[in-house]
Amino acid sequence: MYSKEELFLAISTVIDPEVGFNLVEMGLIYDAKCDDEGNAHVTMTLSTKACPMHQMILQWVKESVEKMANIKNVEVELVWEPAWNITMADDNVKKALGGA
Amino acid sequence: MFSISQDFAPPFKLISPFFILGSLFYLLASVFIFFFTSDNLLLQDPKVLSFVHLFLLGFVMMVIFGAMAQLIPVVLEVGHSAVELFYVIWPLLGIGTILMVVGFLGFPALLPYGGTVVLISMMIFVMEIFSTIKKVKKLNIVMGSVLISNTFLFFGIIFGLVMALGYAGTIEVDIMSLLRSHVYLVIGGYIAITLMGLSVVLLPMFGLSHGFSMRPLEVSITLMSTSVVLVVISSFVKYALIEYTAYTLALASMVFYFYLVYTIFKTRARKELDIYAISLIYAYFSMLVALGLGVAYLASSYEPLLLASGWLIFFGFFGFAITGHIYKIVPFLVWFERFSPLVGKEKVPMLADMLPKKSSHAQFVFCAVGVSIIAVAILLQDDTLMKAGASFLVVGASALVRNVFYMINFK
């Protein structure tokens, strides 16, 4: 129903309030797919395991996909492998953080 | 729909008094420095003891306890056992601190009362943490550090209460032999090990560091724990070798800890030098200088070296490590309470927007200059320089109080 790019575009509205970048450009969203019935599945990670906003961020990701037309169900899977690192972020993020 | 667990987010009204009171005690401790002269710059002087308790209990412990209310569920990955108990911890700690500070200043009869109130406050804290830890199925090194540090705190406050009873003349004890254990259990055992454990959570979280080894933390905590136990033993068994072995282990522990911090710093993705980063850099620099002064004291027995080392550990290391984290933790708590429900509905501020940038930098500059000048004043035993440093520090501490209120009232 929706391509990975379309789902990523929807999720890119979610911004990490600590660093000020969206989750997609941070490289935190590993995969996203959606079947013809409107069941979406997002695979993502977080920059740290001990994130106090852990549950909120997952909720925002879920809500950002739920806003898309004809989406019936959204599953957000949080994984820790592969572990996130700055090389997964977009160049503009790396540059802004000073890691480029 | 995911639910946001309130276990992981204690209400802001529960935590905010810790930060407000903590910053006010920081200001009071800064004002206190005006009343020191080179005559009473002695480790056993009641004014020094009063000041140390004002700073450590009123500021360091108050802010650490408040931060722990929020961080314990994050670190232990379980909800608090009874988070409501934090509503009584801060009033008891505040009242107990004031009673002890006044008690040391000339009303020793107040010391057992103040000591008991502080004891009750800390026991409630320790028991709440222990019962929360019981919910954890498998302890990792960070969780283990919470368990170890709180065990040391438990014994440290018992030693403190016995000493307070001794000061008041209620019981007869050898205060000097208990003093070292009390100081080491609380400062080395609780504060240092707590900061070490939290370092591997908070420093990588804010610096986006990855790929560093946790092994130096394990070694560091093991060495510091052994050091604390040996110091306690040396209070009862008068054998100099045990005591000096303990100091050597503490020094080695700090070397491993600094190596850990260095690797976290080296692997960080976030390079910007914000108020958090510069506060921590000053804190770690102070600690390095303090360690150098401590070693010089062991070699020379010149007491001002020990006092200056203690000053830099307290106001330099603890002070700046804590104020730096206040600028991260308080905006998060306010943001979580006030703005997180608005996400997706309207534009919300970023955490960095909630910081008073100029005022926080002014706080850093005035406090850093003040702390540095006072360290030199202690070494030179110079009253005028001491007052000059205190002037800077009071301006910086006033800015801290203002900044805490600014962040808490951010709308």
Coordinates of C-alpha atoms in Angstrom, one line a residue:
Chain A
M1 CA 0.0 0.0 0.0
Y2 CA 2.8 2.4 1.0
S3 CA 6.4 2.2 0.0
K4 CA 9.3 2.3 2.4
E5 CA 10.1 5.9 1.3
E6 CA 6.5 7.0 1.9
L7 CA 6.5 5.5 5.4
F8 CA 9.9 7.1 6.1
L9 CA 8.6 10.4 5.0
A10 CA 5.7 10.1 7.5
I11 CA 8.1 9.1 10.3
S12 CA 10.4 12.0 9.5
T13 CA 7.9 14.3 11.2
V14 CA 9.1 12.8 14.6
I15 CA 11.8 14.9 16.0
D16 CA 14.1 14.0 18.9
P17 CA 13.8 17.0 21.2
E18 CA 17.3 16.5 22.7
V19 CA 19.3 16.7 19.4
G20 CA 16.7 18.5 17.3
F21 CA 16.8 16.1 14.3
N22 CA 14.1 13.8 13.0
L23 CA 14.5 10.1 13.6
V24 CA 14.9 9.2 9.9
E25 CA 17.8 11.6 9.3
M26 CA 19.3 10.4 12.6
G27 CA 19.4 6.9 11.0
L28 CA 17.3 5.4 13.8
I29 CA 14.6 3.9 11.5
Y30 CA 16.0 0.7 10.0
D31 CA 13.0 -0.5 8.0
A32 CA 9.4 0.1 7.3
K33 CA 6.9 -1.8 5.3
C34 CA 3.1 -2.0 4.8
D35 CA 0.9 -4.7 3.3
D36 CA -2.1 -4.2 1.1
E37 CA -4.5 -4.5 4.1
G38 CA -2.9 -1.4 5.7
N39 CA -0.8 -3.2 8.3
A40 CA 2.4 -1.4 8.8
H41 CA 5.6 -2.6 10.5
V42 CA 8.4 -0.3 11.5
T43 CA 11.8 -1.5 12.7
M44 CA 13.8 1.0 14.6
T45 CA 16.4 1.6 17.3
L46 CA 17.3 4.4 19.7
S47 CA 20.6 6.1 20.2
T48 CA 20.9 4.8 23.7
K49 CA 19.3 2.0 25.7
A50 CA 18.8 4.2 28.7
C51 CA 16.7 6.8 26.9
P52 CA 14.1 8.3 29.3
M53 CA 11.9 9.1 26.2
H54 CA 12.0 5.5 25.0
Q55 CA 8.3 4.9 25.3
M56 CA 7.3 8.3 24.0
I57 CA 9.4 8.1 20.9
L58 CA 7.9 4.7 20.0
Q59 CA 4.4 6.2 20.5
W60 CA 5.2 9.1 18.3
V61 CA 6.5 6.8 15.5
K62 CA 3.3 4.7 15.8
E63 CA 1.1 7.8 15.7
S64 CA 3.0 9.3 12.7
V65 CA 2.2 6.2 10.6
E66 CA -1.3 5.9 11.9
K67 CA -2.1 9.4 10.5
M68 CA -1.6 8.0 7.0
A69 CA -4.8 7.2 5.1
N70 CA -6.1 3.6 5.2
I71 CA -3.5 2.5 7.8
K72 CA -5.3 0.0 10.0
N73 CA -2.6 -1.3 12.3
V74 CA 1.0 -0.2 13.1
E75 CA 3.6 -2.3 14.9
V76 CA 6.8 -0.7 16.0
E77 CA 9.6 -3.1 16.7
L78 CA 12.5 -1.8 18.7
V79 CA 15.8 -3.6 18.0
W80 CA 19.3 -3.1 19.5
E81 CA 21.2 -4.9 16.7
P82 CA 22.8 -3.5 14.8
A83 CA 23.6 -0.9 17.5
W84 CA 23.2 2.7 16.2
N85 CA 26.2 4.8 15.6
I86 CA 26.7 8.2 14.1
T87 CA 27.8 6.8 10.7
M88 CA 24.1 5.8 10.2
A89 CA 23.0 9.4 10.3
D90 CA 22.6 11.7 7.3
D91 CA 25.5 13.9 6.4
N92 CA 23.7 17.0 7.5
V93 CA 23.3 15.5 11.0
K94 CA 26.9 14.5 11.2
K95 CA 28.0 17.9 10.1
A96 CA 25.7 19.7 12.6
L97 CA 26.9 17.5 15.5
G98 CA 30.5 18.0 14.5
G99 CA 31.1 14.3 13.8
A100 CA 31.6 14.6 10.1
Chain B
M1 CA -1.6 2.5 21.3
F2 CA 1.5 2.5 23.5
S3 CA 0.9 3.9 27.0
I4 CA 3.5 6.1 28.5
S5 CA 4.5 4.4 31.8
Q6 CA 4.3 6.9 34.6
D7 CA 6.7 4.5 36.5
F8 CA 9.4 5.9 34.1
A9 CA 8.3 9.5 34.6
P10 CA 7.7 10.5 38.2
P11 CA 5.5 13.7 38.4
F12 CA 7.4 16.9 38.0
K13 CA 6.0 18.3 41.3
L14 CA 7.7 15.4 43.1
I15 CA 11.1 16.1 41.7
S16 CA 11.2 19.9 41.2
P17 CA 11.6 20.7 45.0
F18 CA 14.9 18.8 45.0
F19 CA 16.4 21.0 42.3
I20 CA 15.0 24.3 43.8
L21 CA 16.2 23.5 47.3
G22 CA 19.5 22.2 46.0
S23 CA 20.2 25.4 44.1
L24 CA 19.2 27.5 47.1
F25 CA 21.6 25.5 49.4
Y26 CA 24.3 26.0 46.7
L27 CA 23.8 29.7 47.0
L28 CA 23.8 29.6 50.9
A29 CA 27.0 27.5 50.8
S30 CA 28.6 30.2 48.6
V31 CA 27.6 33.0 50.9
F32 CA 29.0 30.9 53.8
I33 CA 32.5 31.3 52.4
F34 CA 32.5 35.0 53.3
F35 CA 32.6 34.0 57.0
F36 CA 35.8 31.9 56.7
T37 CA 39.2 33.4 57.7
S38 CA 42.6 31.7 57.5
D39 CA 42.2 31.1 61.3
N40 CA 39.3 28.6 60.8
L41 CA 40.6 26.9 57.7
L42 CA 41.2 23.7 59.6
L43 CA 39.7 20.3 58.9
Q44 CA 38.2 20.0 62.4
D45 CA 36.9 23.6 62.7
P46 CA 33.1 23.6 63.4
K47 CA 32.6 26.2 60.6
V48 CA 34.3 23.9 58.1
L49 CA 32.1 21.0 59.3
S50 CA 29.0 23.1 59.1
F51 CA 29.9 24.3 55.6
V52 CA 30.7 20.8 54.4
H53 CA 27.3 19.5 55.6
L54 CA 25.5 22.5 54.1
F55 CA 27.1 21.8 50.7
L56 CA 27.1 18.0 50.7
L57 CA 23.7 17.4 52.2
G58 CA 21.8 20.5 51.0
F59 CA 23.2 20.7 47.5
V60 CA 25.0 17.4 46.5
M61 CA 22.7 14.9 48.1
M62 CA 19.5 16.9 47.5
V63 CA 20.2 17.1 43.7
I64 CA 21.4 13.5 43.5
F65 CA 18.3 12.2 45.3
G66 CA 16.1 14.3 43.0
A67 CA 17.9 13.1 39.9
M68 CA 17.7 9.5 41.1
A69 CA 13.9 9.8 41.4
Q70 CA 14.0 10.2 37.6
L71 CA 17.1 8.1 36.7
I72 CA 16.6 5.0 38.8
P73 CA 13.7 3.6 36.6
V74 CA 15.8 4.5 33.5
V75 CA 18.9 2.8 34.8
L76 CA 17.3 -0.2 36.5
E77 CA 14.7 -0.6 33.7
V78 CA 11.9 -1.1 36.3
G79 CA 9.4 1.3 37.9
H80 CA 10.0 2.7 41.4
S81 CA 8.8 0.6 44.2
A82 CA 7.2 3.5 46.0
V83 CA 8.0 6.8 44.3
E84 CA 5.6 8.7 46.5
L85 CA 8.2 8.4 49.3
F86 CA 10.2 11.1 47.6
Y87 CA 7.6 13.6 48.8
V88 CA 8.9 13.2 52.3
I89 CA 12.6 12.8 51.5
W90 CA 13.3 16.4 50.5
P91 CA 11.5 18.1 53.4
L92 CA 13.3 15.8 55.9
L93 CA 16.7 16.2 54.2
G94 CA 16.2 20.0 54.1
I95 CA 15.2 20.3 57.8
G96 CA 17.9 17.8 58.9
T97 CA 20.6 19.8 56.9
I98 CA 19.6 23.1 58.5
L99 CA 19.6 21.6 62.0
M100 CA 23.1 20.0 61.5
V101 CA 24.5 23.3 60.0
V102 CA 23.2 25.3 62.9
G103 CA 24.3 22.5 65.3
F104 CA 27.9 22.7 64.1
L105 CA 27.9 26.5 64.4
G106 CA 27.4 26.5 68.1
F107 CA 24.4 24.5 69.1
P108 CA 25.7 20.9 69.4
A109 CA 22.5 19.8 71.1
L110 CA 20.8 20.1 67.7
L111 CA 23.2 17.7 66.0
P112 CA 21.6 14.4 67.1
Y113 CA 18.2 15.8 66.1
G114 CA 19.5 17.0 62.7
G115 CA 21.4 13.7 62.3
T116 CA 18.4 11.7 63.1
V117 CA 16.2 13.6 60.6
V118 CA 18.8 13.2 57.9
L119 CA 19.1 9.6 58.8
I120 CA 15.4 9.0 58.5
S121 CA 15.4 10.9 55.1
M122 CA 18.3 8.8 53.8
M123 CA 17.0 5.5 55.1
I124 CA 13.7 6.1 53.3
F125 CA 15.7 6.8 50.1
V126 CA 18.0 3.8 50.5
M127 CA 15.1 1.5 51.4
E128 CA 13.1 2.7 48.4
I129 CA 16.1 2.1 46.1
F130 CA 16.7 -1.4 47.6
S131 CA 13.1 -2.4 47.2
T132 CA 13.2 -1.1 43.6
I133 CA 16.4 -3.1 42.9
K134 CA 14.7 -6.2 44.2
K135 CA 12.4 -6.0 41.1
V136 CA 15.4 -6.3 38.8
K137 CA 16.0 -9.8 37.6
K138 CA 19.6 -9.5 36.4
L139 CA 22.0 -6.8 37.5
N140 CA 24.3 -5.2 35.1
I141 CA 27.4 -3.2 36.1
V142 CA 25.4 0.1 36.3
M143 CA 22.6 -1.5 38.4
G144 CA 25.3 -3.1 40.5
S145 CA 26.9 0.3 41.1
V146 CA 23.5 1.6 42.4
L147 CA 23.3 -1.3 44.8
I148 CA 26.9 -0.9 46.0
S149 CA 26.7 2.9 46.4
N150 CA 23.5 2.7 48.4
T151 CA 24.9 0.0 50.7
F152 CA 27.8 2.3 51.5
L153 CA 25.4 5.2 52.0
F154 CA 23.5 3.1 54.5
F155 CA 26.6 2.4 56.6
G156 CA 27.9 6.0 56.1
I157 CA 24.8 7.6 57.6
I158 CA 24.9 5.2 60.6
F159 CA 28.5 6.2 61.3
G160 CA 27.4 9.8 60.9
L161 CA 24.6 9.5 63.4
V162 CA 26.9 7.8 65.9
M163 CA 29.3 10.8 65.5
A164 CA 26.5 13.3 65.9
L165 CA 25.5 11.6 69.2
G166 CA 29.1 11.8 70.2
Y167 CA 29.4 15.5 69.3
A168 CA 26.3 16.2 71.4
G169 CA 27.8 14.3 74.4
T170 CA 24.9 11.8 74.3
I171 CA 27.3 8.8 74.0
E172 CA 31.1 8.4 74.3
V173 CA 32.8 7.5 71.0
D174 CA 36.1 8.2 69.4
I175 CA 34.9 10.7 66.8
M176 CA 38.2 10.9 65.0
S177 CA 38.3 7.2 64.3
L178 CA 34.7 7.3 62.9
L179 CA 35.2 10.5 60.9
R180 CA 37.4 8.9 58.2
S181 CA 34.9 6.0 57.7
H182 CA 32.0 8.4 57.6
V183 CA 33.7 10.7 55.0
Y184 CA 34.9 7.8 52.9
L185 CA 31.6 5.8 53.0
V186 CA 29.6 8.8 51.9
I187 CA 31.9 10.6 49.5
G188 CA 33.9 7.7 48.1
G189 CA 31.3 5.0 48.6
Y190 CA 28.1 6.8 47.7
I191 CA 28.8 9.9 45.8
A192 CA 31.8 8.8 43.8
I193 CA 30.4 5.3 42.9
T194 CA 27.0 6.8 42.0
L195 CA 28.7 9.3 39.7
M196 CA 30.9 6.6 38.2
G197 CA 27.9 4.4 37.4
L198 CA 25.7 7.2 36.1
S199 CA 28.6 8.4 33.9
V200 CA 28.3 5.4 31.5
V201 CA 24.6 6.2 31.1
L202 CA 24.5 10.0 31.0
L203 CA 27.8 10.9 29.2
P204 CA 27.1 8.6 26.2
M205 CA 23.4 9.6 26.1
F206 CA 24.2 13.3 25.9
G207 CA 27.3 12.9 23.8
L208 CA 26.0 10.1 21.5
S209 CA 29.1 8.0 22.3
H210 CA 29.4 4.4 21.1
G211 CA 31.8 1.6 21.0
F212 CA 33.7 2.2 24.3
S213 CA 34.5 -0.6 26.7
M214 CA 32.8 -0.9 30.1
R215 CA 35.7 -2.8 31.6
P216 CA 37.4 0.3 33.0
L217 CA 34.2 1.1 34.9
E218 CA 34.2 -2.4 36.4
V219 CA 37.8 -2.1 37.5
S220 CA 37.2 1.4 38.8
I221 CA 34.2 0.5 40.9
T222 CA 35.9 -2.6 42.3
L223 CA 39.0 -0.6 43.3
M224 CA 36.9 2.2 44.9
S225 CA 34.7 -0.3 46.8
T226 CA 37.8 -2.1 48.1
S227 CA 39.3 1.2 49.1
V228 CA 36.3 2.3 51.0
V229 CA 36.1 -1.1 52.9
L230 CA 39.8 -0.8 53.8
V231 CA 39.4 2.7 55.1
V232 CA 36.6 1.5 57.3
I233 CA 38.7 -1.3 58.6
S234 CA 41.6 1.1 59.2
S235 CA 39.4 3.1 61.4
F236 CA 39.3 0.2 63.9
V237 CA 42.6 -1.5 63.2
K238 CA 45.3 1.0 63.6
Y239 CA 47.7 -0.3 60.9
A240 CA 49.0 2.4 58.5
L241 CA 49.6 0.0 55.7
I242 CA 45.9 -0.7 55.4
E243 CA 45.1 3.0 55.2
Y244 CA 47.7 3.8 52.6
T245 CA 46.7 0.8 50.5
A246 CA 43.2 2.2 50.6
Y247 CA 44.3 5.6 49.4
T248 CA 46.4 4.0 46.6
L249 CA 43.5 1.9 45.5
A250 CA 41.2 5.1 45.4
L251 CA 43.8 6.9 43.3
A252 CA 44.1 3.9 40.9
S253 CA 40.3 3.8 40.8
M254 CA 40.2 7.4 39.6
V255 CA 42.8 6.7 37.0
F256 CA 40.6 4.0 35.5
Y257 CA 37.6 6.2 35.8
F258 CA 39.3 9.0 34.0
Y259 CA 40.4 6.6 31.3
L260 CA 36.7 5.6 30.9
V261 CA 35.6 9.2 30.6
Y262 CA 38.4 9.8 28.1
T263 CA 37.2 6.9 25.9
I264 CA 33.6 8.1 26.1
F265 CA 34.7 11.6 25.2
K266 CA 36.8 10.3 22.3
T267 CA 33.9 8.3 20.8
R268 CA 31.3 11.0 21.1
A269 CA 29.4 12.0 18.0
R270 CA 28.2 15.3 19.5
K271 CA 31.1 17.7 19.5
E272 CA 29.4 20.9 20.5
L273 CA 30.6 22.6 23.7
D274 CA 27.3 23.5 25.3
I275 CA 26.9 24.5 29.0
Y276 CA 26.7 20.8 29.9
A277 CA 30.0 19.9 28.1
I278 CA 32.0 22.9 29.5
S279 CA 30.7 22.3 33.0
L280 CA 31.9 18.7 32.8
I281 CA 35.3 19.6 31.4
Y282 CA 35.8 22.0 34.3
A283 CA 34.6 19.3 36.8
Y284 CA 37.0 16.7 35.5
F285 CA 39.9 19.2 35.3
S286 CA 39.2 20.2 39.0
M287 CA 39.3 16.5 39.9
L288 CA 42.7 16.1 38.3
V289 CA 44.1 19.1 40.1
A290 CA 42.5 17.9 43.3
L291 CA 44.2 14.4 42.9
G292 CA 47.5 16.1 42.4
L293 CA 47.1 18.2 45.5
G294 CA 46.0 15.1 47.5
V295 CA 49.2 13.3 46.5
A296 CA 51.2 16.4 47.4
Y297 CA 49.5 16.4 50.8
L298 CA 50.4 12.7 51.4
A299 CA 54.0 13.6 50.7
S300 CA 54.2 16.8 52.7
S301 CA 51.4 16.7 55.3
Y302 CA 50.8 20.4 54.7
E303 CA 47.1 20.8 55.6
P304 CA 46.2 23.6 53.1
L305 CA 47.0 21.1 50.3
L306 CA 44.4 18.7 51.6
L307 CA 41.9 21.5 52.2
A308 CA 42.4 22.9 48.6
S309 CA 42.1 19.3 47.3
G310 CA 38.8 18.8 49.2
W311 CA 37.6 22.2 48.0
L312 CA 38.2 21.3 44.4
I313 CA 36.6 17.9 44.8
F314 CA 33.5 19.5 46.4
F315 CA 32.9 22.8 44.5
G316 CA 35.0 22.0 41.5
F317 CA 34.1 18.3 40.7
F318 CA 30.8 17.6 42.4
G319 CA 29.6 21.2 42.0
F320 CA 30.2 21.5 38.2
A321 CA 29.3 17.8 37.5
I322 CA 25.9 18.5 39.2
T323 CA 25.2 21.9 37.8
G324 CA 26.0 20.6 34.3
H325 CA 23.5 17.9 34.7
I326 CA 20.9 20.3 36.1
Y327 CA 20.9 22.0 32.7
K328 CA 20.0 18.6 31.1
I329 CA 17.7 17.1 33.6
V330 CA 15.5 20.0 34.6
P331 CA 14.6 21.0 30.9
F332 CA 13.8 17.4 30.2
L333 CA 11.5 17.1 33.2
V334 CA 9.7 20.3 32.4
W335 CA 9.5 19.4 28.7
F336 CA 8.1 15.9 29.6
E337 CA 5.5 17.4 31.9
R338 CA 4.4 20.4 29.9
F339 CA 5.2 19.9 26.2
S340 CA 5.3 16.1 25.5
P341 CA 1.4 15.9 25.5
L342 CA 1.4 18.6 22.7
V343 CA 3.8 16.7 20.3
G344 CA 2.0 16.3 17.0
K345 CA -0.6 18.9 17.9
E346 CA 1.4 22.1 17.9
K347 CA 5.0 23.3 17.7
V348 CA 6.9 22.4 20.8
P349 CA 10.3 23.7 21.9
M350 CA 13.5 21.7 21.7
L351 CA 15.2 21.0 25.1
A352 CA 18.0 23.4 24.2
D353 CA 15.5 26.2 23.7
M354 CA 14.5 25.9 27.3
L355 CA 18.0 26.9 28.6
P356 CA 18.8 30.5 29.5
K357 CA 21.9 30.5 27.4
K358 CA 23.6 33.8 28.5
S359 CA 22.7 33.3 32.1
S360 CA 23.9 29.7 32.2
H361 CA 27.2 30.7 30.7
A362 CA 27.5 33.6 33.2
Q363 CA 26.9 31.1 36.0
F364 CA 29.7 28.9 34.6
V365 CA 32.2 31.8 34.2
F366 CA 31.5 33.3 37.7
C367 CA 31.5 30.0 39.5
A368 CA 34.6 28.7 37.7
V369 CA 36.5 31.9 38.4
G370 CA 35.3 31.9 42.0
V371 CA 36.2 28.2 42.6
S372 CA 39.7 28.7 41.1
I373 CA 40.4 31.9 43.1
I374 CA 39.3 30.2 46.4
A375 CA 41.5 27.2 45.7
V376 CA 44.5 29.5 45.4
A377 CA 43.3 31.5 48.5
I378 CA 43.2 28.2 50.6
L379 CA 46.7 27.3 49.5
L380 CA 48.0 30.8 50.3
Q381 CA 45.8 31.2 53.4
D382 CA 44.8 34.6 52.0
D383 CA 41.6 36.1 53.5
T384 CA 41.3 38.9 50.9
L385 CA 41.6 36.4 48.0
M386 CA 39.1 34.2 49.7
K387 CA 36.5 37.0 49.8
A388 CA 37.2 37.9 46.2
G389 CA 36.6 34.3 45.1
A390 CA 33.4 34.2 47.3
S391 CA 32.1 37.3 45.5
F392 CA 32.4 35.6 42.1
L393 CA 30.9 32.4 43.4
V394 CA 27.9 34.1 45.0
V395 CA 27.1 35.9 41.7
G396 CA 27.4 32.6 39.9
A397 CA 25.3 30.7 42.5
S398 CA 22.6 33.5 42.2
A399 CA 22.6 32.9 38.4
L400 CA 22.1 29.2 39.0
V401 CA 19.1 29.8 41.3
R402 CA 17.7 32.2 38.6
N403 CA 18.4 29.6 35.9
V404 CA 16.6 26.8 37.7
F405 CA 13.5 29.0 38.2
Y406 CA 13.7 30.1 34.5
M407 CA 13.7 26.5 33.3
I408 CA 11.0 25.3 35.7
N409 CA 8.7 28.2 34.7
F410 CA 9.4 27.9 31.0
K411 CA 6.1 28.1 29.0

